[in-house]
Coordinates of C-alpha atoms and ligand atoms in Angstrom, one line a residue:
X1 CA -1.2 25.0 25.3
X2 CA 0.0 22.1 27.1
X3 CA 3.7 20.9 27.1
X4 CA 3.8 18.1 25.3
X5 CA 6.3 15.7 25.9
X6 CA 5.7 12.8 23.1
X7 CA 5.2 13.0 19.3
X8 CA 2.2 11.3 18.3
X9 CA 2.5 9.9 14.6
X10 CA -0.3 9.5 11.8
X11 CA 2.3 10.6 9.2
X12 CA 4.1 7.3 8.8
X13 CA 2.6 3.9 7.2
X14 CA 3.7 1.2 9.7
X15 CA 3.5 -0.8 12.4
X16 CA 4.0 -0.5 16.0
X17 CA 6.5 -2.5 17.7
X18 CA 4.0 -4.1 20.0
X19 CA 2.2 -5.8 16.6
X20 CA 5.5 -7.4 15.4
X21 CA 6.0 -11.3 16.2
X22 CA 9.7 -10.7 17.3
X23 CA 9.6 -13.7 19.3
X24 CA 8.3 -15.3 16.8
X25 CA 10.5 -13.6 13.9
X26 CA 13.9 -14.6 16.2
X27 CA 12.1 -18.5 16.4
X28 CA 12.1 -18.4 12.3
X29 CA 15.6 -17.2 12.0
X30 CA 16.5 -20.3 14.3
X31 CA 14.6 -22.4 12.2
X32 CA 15.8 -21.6 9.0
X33 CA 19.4 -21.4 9.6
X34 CA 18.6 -24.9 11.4
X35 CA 16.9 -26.3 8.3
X36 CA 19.1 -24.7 5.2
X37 CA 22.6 -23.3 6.5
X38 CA 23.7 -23.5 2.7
X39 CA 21.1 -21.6 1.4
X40 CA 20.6 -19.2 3.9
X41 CA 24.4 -18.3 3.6
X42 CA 25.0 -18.2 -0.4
X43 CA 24.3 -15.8 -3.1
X44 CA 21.2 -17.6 -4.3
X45 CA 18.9 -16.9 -7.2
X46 CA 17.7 -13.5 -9.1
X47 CA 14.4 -14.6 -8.6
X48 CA 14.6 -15.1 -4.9
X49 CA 14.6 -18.2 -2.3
X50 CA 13.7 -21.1 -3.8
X51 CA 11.2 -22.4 -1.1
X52 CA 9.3 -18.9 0.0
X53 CA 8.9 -18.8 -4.0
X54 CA 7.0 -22.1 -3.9
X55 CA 5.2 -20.9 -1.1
X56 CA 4.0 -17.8 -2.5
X57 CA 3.4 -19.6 -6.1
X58 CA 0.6 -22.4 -3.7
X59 CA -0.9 -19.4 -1.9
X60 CA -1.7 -17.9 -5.7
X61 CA -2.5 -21.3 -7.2
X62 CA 0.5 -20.4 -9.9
X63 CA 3.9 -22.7 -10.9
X64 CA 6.8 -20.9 -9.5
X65 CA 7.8 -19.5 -12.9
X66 CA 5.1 -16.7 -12.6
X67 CA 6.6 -15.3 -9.2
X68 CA 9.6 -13.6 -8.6
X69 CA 10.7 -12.9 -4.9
X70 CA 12.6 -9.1 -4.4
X71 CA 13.6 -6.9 -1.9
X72 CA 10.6 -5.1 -1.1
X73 CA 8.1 -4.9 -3.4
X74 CA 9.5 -1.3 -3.9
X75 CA 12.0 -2.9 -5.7
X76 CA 9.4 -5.4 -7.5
X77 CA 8.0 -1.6 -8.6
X78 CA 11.5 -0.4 -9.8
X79 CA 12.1 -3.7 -11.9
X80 CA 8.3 -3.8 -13.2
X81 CA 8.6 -0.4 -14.5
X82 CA 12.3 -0.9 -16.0
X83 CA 10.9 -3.7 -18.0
X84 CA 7.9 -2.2 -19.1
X85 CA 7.6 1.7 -19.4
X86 CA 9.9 3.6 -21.4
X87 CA 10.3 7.2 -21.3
X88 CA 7.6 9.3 -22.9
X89 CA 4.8 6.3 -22.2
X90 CA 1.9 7.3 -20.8
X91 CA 1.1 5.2 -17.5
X92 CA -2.3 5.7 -15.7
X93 CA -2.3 6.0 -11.9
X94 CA -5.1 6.9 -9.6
X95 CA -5.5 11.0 -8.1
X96 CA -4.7 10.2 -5.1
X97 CA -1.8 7.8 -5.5
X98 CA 1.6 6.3 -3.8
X99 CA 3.9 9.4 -3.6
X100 CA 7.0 6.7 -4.1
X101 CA 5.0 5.1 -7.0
X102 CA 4.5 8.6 -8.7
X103 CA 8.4 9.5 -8.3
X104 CA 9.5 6.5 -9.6
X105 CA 7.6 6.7 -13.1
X106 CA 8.4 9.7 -13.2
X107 CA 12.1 9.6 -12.9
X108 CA 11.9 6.9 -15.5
X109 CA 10.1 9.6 -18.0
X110 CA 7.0 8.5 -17.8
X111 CA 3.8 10.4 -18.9
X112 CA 1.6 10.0 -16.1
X113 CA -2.3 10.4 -16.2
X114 CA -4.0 11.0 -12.8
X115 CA -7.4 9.3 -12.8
X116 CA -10.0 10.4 -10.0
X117 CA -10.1 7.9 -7.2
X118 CA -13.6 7.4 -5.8
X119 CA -14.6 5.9 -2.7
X120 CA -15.1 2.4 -4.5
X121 CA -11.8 2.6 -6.6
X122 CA -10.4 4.4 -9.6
X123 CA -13.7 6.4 -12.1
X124 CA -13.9 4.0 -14.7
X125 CA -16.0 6.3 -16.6
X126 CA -12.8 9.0 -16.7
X127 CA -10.2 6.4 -18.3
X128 CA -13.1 4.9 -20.6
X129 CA -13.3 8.9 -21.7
X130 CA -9.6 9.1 -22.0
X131 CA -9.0 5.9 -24.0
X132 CA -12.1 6.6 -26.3
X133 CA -10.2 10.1 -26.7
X134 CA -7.4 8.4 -28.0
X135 CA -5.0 7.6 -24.8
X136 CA -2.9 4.7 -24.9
X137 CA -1.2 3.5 -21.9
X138 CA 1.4 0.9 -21.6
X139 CA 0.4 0.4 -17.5
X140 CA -2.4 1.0 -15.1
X141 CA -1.2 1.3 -11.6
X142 CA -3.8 0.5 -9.2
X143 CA -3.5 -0.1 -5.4
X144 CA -7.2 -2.0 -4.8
X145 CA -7.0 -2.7 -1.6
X146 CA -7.5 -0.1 1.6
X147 CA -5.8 2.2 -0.7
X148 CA -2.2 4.2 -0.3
X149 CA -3.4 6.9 1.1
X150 CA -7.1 7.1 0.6
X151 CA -8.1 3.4 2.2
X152 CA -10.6 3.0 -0.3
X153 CA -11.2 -0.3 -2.0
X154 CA -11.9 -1.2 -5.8
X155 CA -15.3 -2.9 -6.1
X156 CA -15.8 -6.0 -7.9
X157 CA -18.1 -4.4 -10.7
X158 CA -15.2 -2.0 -11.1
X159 CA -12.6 -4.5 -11.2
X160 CA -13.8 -6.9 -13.7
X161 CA -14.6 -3.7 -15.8
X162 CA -11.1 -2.3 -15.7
X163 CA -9.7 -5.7 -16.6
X164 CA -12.2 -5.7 -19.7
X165 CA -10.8 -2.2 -20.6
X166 CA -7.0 -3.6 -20.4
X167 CA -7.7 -5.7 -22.6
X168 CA -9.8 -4.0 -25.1
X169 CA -7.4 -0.9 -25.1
X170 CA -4.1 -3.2 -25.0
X171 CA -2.9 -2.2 -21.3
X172 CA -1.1 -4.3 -18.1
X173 CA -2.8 -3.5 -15.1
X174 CA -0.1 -3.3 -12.3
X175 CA -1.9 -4.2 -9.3
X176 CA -0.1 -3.3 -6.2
X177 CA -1.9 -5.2 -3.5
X178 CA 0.5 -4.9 -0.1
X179 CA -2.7 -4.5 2.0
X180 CA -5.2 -7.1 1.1
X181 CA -4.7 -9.6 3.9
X182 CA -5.2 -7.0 6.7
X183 CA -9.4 -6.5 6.1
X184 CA -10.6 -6.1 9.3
X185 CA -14.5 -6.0 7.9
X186 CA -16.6 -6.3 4.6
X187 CA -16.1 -9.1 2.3
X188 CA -13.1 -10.1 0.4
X189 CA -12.9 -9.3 -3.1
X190 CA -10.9 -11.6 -5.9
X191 CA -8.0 -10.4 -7.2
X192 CA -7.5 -9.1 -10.8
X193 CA -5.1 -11.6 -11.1
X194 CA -7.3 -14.3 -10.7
X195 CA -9.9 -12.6 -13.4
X196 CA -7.2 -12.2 -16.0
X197 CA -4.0 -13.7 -14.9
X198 CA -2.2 -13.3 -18.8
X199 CA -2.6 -9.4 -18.3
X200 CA -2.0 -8.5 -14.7
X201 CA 1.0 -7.9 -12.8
X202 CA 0.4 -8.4 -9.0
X203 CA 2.7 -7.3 -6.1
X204 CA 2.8 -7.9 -2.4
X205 CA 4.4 -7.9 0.1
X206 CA 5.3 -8.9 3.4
X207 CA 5.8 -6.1 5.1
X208 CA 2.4 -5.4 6.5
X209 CA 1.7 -9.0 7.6
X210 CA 5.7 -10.0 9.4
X211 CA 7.3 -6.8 9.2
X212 CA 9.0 -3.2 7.0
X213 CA 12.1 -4.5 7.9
X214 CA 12.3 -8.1 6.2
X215 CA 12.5 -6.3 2.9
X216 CA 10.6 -8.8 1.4
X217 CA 8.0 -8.3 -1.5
X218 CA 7.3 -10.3 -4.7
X219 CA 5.7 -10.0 -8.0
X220 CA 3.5 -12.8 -9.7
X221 CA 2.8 -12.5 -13.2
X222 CA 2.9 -14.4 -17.2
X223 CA 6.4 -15.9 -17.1
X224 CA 7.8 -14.1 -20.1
X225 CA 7.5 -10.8 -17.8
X226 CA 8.5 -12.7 -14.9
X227 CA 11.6 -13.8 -17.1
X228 CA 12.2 -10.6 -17.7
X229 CA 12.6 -8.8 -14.7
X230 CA 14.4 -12.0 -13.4
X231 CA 17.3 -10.8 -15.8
X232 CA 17.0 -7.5 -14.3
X233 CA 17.2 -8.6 -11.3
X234 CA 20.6 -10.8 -11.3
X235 CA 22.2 -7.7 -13.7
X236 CA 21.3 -5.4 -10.6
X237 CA 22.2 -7.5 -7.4
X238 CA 22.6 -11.1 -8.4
X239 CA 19.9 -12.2 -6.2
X240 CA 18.0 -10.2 -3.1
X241 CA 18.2 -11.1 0.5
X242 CA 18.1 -14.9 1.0
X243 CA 18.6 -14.3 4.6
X244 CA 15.2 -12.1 5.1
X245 CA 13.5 -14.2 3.0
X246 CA 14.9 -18.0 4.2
X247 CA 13.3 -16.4 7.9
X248 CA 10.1 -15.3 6.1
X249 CA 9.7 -18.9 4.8
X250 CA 10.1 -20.5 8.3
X251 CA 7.7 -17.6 9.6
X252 CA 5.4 -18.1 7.0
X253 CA 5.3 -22.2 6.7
X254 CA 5.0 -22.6 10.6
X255 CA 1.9 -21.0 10.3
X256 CA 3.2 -17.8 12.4
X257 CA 2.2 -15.4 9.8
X258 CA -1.7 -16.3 9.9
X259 CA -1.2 -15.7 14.0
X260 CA 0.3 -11.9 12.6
X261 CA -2.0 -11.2 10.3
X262 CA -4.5 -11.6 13.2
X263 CA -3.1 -10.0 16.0
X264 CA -2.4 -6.9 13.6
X265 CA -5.9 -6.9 11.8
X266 CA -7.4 -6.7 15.5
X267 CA -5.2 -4.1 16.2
X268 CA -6.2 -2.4 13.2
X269 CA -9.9 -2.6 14.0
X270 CA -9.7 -1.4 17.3
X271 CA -7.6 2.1 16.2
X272 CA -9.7 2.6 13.1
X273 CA -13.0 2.2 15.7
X274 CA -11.0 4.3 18.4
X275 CA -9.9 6.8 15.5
X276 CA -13.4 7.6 13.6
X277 CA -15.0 7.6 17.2
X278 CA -12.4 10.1 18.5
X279 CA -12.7 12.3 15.3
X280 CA -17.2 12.1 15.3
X281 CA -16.2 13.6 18.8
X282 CA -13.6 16.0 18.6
X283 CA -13.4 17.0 14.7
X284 CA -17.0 16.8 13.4
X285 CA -16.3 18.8 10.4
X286 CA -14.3 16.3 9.6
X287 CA -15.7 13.9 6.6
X288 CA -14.3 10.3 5.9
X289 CA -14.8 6.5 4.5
X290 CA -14.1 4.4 7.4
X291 CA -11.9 2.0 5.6
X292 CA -12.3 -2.0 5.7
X293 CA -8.7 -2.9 6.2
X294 CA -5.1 -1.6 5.9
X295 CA -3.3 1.3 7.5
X296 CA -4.6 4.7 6.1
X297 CA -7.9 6.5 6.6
X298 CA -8.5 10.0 4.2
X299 CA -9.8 13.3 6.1
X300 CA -11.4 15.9 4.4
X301 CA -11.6 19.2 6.1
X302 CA -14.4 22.2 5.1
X303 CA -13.1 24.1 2.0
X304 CA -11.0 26.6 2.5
X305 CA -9.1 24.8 5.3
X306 CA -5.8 25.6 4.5
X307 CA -3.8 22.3 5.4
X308 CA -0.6 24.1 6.0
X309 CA -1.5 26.4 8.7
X310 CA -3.1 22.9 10.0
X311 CA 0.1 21.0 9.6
X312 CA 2.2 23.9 11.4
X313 CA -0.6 23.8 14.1
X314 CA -0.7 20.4 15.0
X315 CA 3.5 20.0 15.2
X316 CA 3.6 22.9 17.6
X317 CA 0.8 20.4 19.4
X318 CA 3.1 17.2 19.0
X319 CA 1.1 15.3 16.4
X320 CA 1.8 14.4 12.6
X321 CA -0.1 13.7 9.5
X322 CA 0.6 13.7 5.9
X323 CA -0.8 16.8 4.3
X324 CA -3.0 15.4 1.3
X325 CA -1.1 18.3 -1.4
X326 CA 1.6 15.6 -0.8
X327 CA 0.1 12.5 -2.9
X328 CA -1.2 15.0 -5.8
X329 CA -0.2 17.5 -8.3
X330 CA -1.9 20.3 -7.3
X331 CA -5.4 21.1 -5.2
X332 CA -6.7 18.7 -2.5
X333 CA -5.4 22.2 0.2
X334 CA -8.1 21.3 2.7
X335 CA -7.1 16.8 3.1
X336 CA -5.0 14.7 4.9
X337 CA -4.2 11.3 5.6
X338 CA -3.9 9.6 9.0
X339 CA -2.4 6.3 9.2
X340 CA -3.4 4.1 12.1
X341 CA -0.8 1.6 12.1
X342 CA 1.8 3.0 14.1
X343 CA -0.4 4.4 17.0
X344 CA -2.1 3.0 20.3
X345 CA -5.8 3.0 21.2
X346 CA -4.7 6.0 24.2
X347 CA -2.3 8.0 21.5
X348 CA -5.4 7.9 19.3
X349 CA -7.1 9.6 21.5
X350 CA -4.5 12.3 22.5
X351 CA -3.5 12.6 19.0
X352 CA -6.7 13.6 17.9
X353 CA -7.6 16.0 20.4
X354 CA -4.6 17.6 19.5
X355 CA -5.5 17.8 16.3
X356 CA -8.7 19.2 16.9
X357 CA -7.4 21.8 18.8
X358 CA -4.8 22.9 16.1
X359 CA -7.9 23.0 13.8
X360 CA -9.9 25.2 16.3
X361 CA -7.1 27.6 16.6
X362 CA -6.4 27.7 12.4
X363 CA -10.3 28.2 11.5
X364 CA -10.7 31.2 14.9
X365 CA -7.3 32.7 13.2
X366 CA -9.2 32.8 9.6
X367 CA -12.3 34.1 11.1
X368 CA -11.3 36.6 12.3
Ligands
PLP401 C1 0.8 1.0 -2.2 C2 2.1 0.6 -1.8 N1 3.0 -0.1 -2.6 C3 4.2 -0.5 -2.2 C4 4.7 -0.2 -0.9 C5 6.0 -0.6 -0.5 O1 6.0 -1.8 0.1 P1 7.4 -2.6 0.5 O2 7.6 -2.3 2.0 O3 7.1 -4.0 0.3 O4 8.5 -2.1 -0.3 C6 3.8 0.5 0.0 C7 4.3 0.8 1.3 O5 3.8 1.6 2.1 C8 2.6 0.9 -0.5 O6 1.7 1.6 0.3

């Protein structure tokens, strides 16, 4: 084995440095404390600063009472599910899902009800079983864009069927959308939002399109939930960051964050292309969707590769993926998921062949 001097990362869902305006991040901080020292400066509002909310509210073709502007949309999550899941409710989320979405319902007692992810979104056939069967959700979490961590996408026959079936059976769907601006190719898809705006909850964010770091996510929704989780919010921390977001409205009104999204949507194309080339190559047991957009691409391995011993393998080797045992309850021993985000065309490359040598020496150590 060669010594191996840097770490090369597929385990962690975010950008590289070199895709991050900071030139143009440090030119909207000027800006905005130019423009609005006051509200920069003061506590603000629960349901965040006043003029990225309006901005948000245009780009959705909603009034401003149906968004709500939070730290993260981690935090739009946390408040979402604190207004509407009580302990012992059952909640539907997608098998594969979020690993932070899962924890958090379930340290709030929920009853959660894996539903099998397919290449084009959540088995609609499964949940139509389930509710026929008698299951009553309060909340369908879906992630339907270049999902978290499969990068599958929900289709449009699926999505205005699964909005039908909130309705019929009395659910929200939660759609959790932080991925949709970065498609790279296929067509895009409309929202569930904008096919039944009184019984979705949509959350972005924008730290896929400026940056993690902002802290910066939002929730648009009816305005009595909106209300609610505005009360939430000022009984938790009065208001959220009105300096991250004051620089996010100058970013995003001076028209730097289209230039972002662009810049990182090529970038994404070009490690997806360099990534699914390097693995036909190196890894051809390997089987995969090639996504459309976002960070993550899904790897399955023959059965019987145990993901472990691969896991072990490949850090002695310098490179790192997320085992896929970590986004479910139990099976899924021979899947992982390599995010793209965070990783050059050249570590691609390196990465993988790492990879595929930690695989070689895992499947000659079971044959033998
Ligand atoms: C599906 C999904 N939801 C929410 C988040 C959290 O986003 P934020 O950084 O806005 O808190 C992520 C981050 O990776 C994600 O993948």
């Amino acid at each position: 084995m060669s010594t191996v001097t840097k770490t090369i990362s597929f385990a962690r869902g975010a950008p590289s440095l070199d895709i991050v305006d900071v030139e143009g991040l440090k030119a909207a901080a000027q800006a905005a404390f130019e423009v609005d020292p006051g509200g920069l400066t003061a506590y603000g509002t629960s349901v965040g600063y006043l003029p990225l909310r309006h901005w948000i509210a245009e780009r959705h073709g909603v009034a401003p009472e149906h968004v709500i502007v939070t730290n993260g949309s981690m935090q739009a999550d946390a408040f979402l599910f604190d207004a509407l899941v009580k302990a012992g409710d059952e909640v539907i989320v997608e098998l594969l899902t979020y690993d932070r979405t899962m924890l958090s319902l379930r340290n709030r007692g929920a009853s959660v009800r894996m539903i099998e992810l397919e290449p084009d979104g959540i088995d609609l056939d499964a949940l139509e079983r389930a509710l026929v069967a008698g299951a009553r959700p309060k909340l369908a979490h879906i992630i339907p864009n270049f999902q978290n961590p499969a990068g599958y996408t929900l289709s449009l026959a699926k999505r205005e069927r699964l909005v039908a079936l909130a309705r019929e059976y009395g659910f929200v769907v939660f759609e959790d959308d932080p991925y949709v601006e970065l498609r790279f190719s296929g067509e895009r898809l409309p929202r569930m939002l904008e096919l039944d705006p009184e019984n979705v909850v949509y959350a972005s964010s924008f730290s896929k399109t400026v940056a993690p770091g902002t802290r910066v996510g939002y929730l648009v929704g009816p305005r009595p939930v909106i209300a609610t989780v505005a009360q939430l919010a000022t009984e938790v921390y009065i208001s959220p960051n009105m300096l991250a977001q004051g620089i996010v409205n100058q970013f995003a009104r001076s028209g730097a964050i289209d230039r972002s999204i662009e810049t990182v949507k090529n970038a994404l194309h070009e490690r997806v292309q360099t990534l699914t080339g390097a693995l036909r190559r190196e890894l051809p047991d390997a089987r995969f969707v090639t996504p459309d957009g976002g960070y993550f691409m899904w790897v399955e391995l023959p059965e019987g590769t145990d993901v472990n011993a691969l896991f072990d393998a490949a850090v002695q080797r310098g490179v790192q993926f997320v085992k896929g045992t970590d986004f479910v309850l139990e099976g899924y021993e021979s899947t992982l998921r390599l995010a793209y985000s965070g990783v050059t065309p050249a570590e691609i490359e390196e990465g993988v062949s790492r990879l595929a040598d930690a695989y070689r020496e895992i499947t000659a150590a079971a044959a033998v």
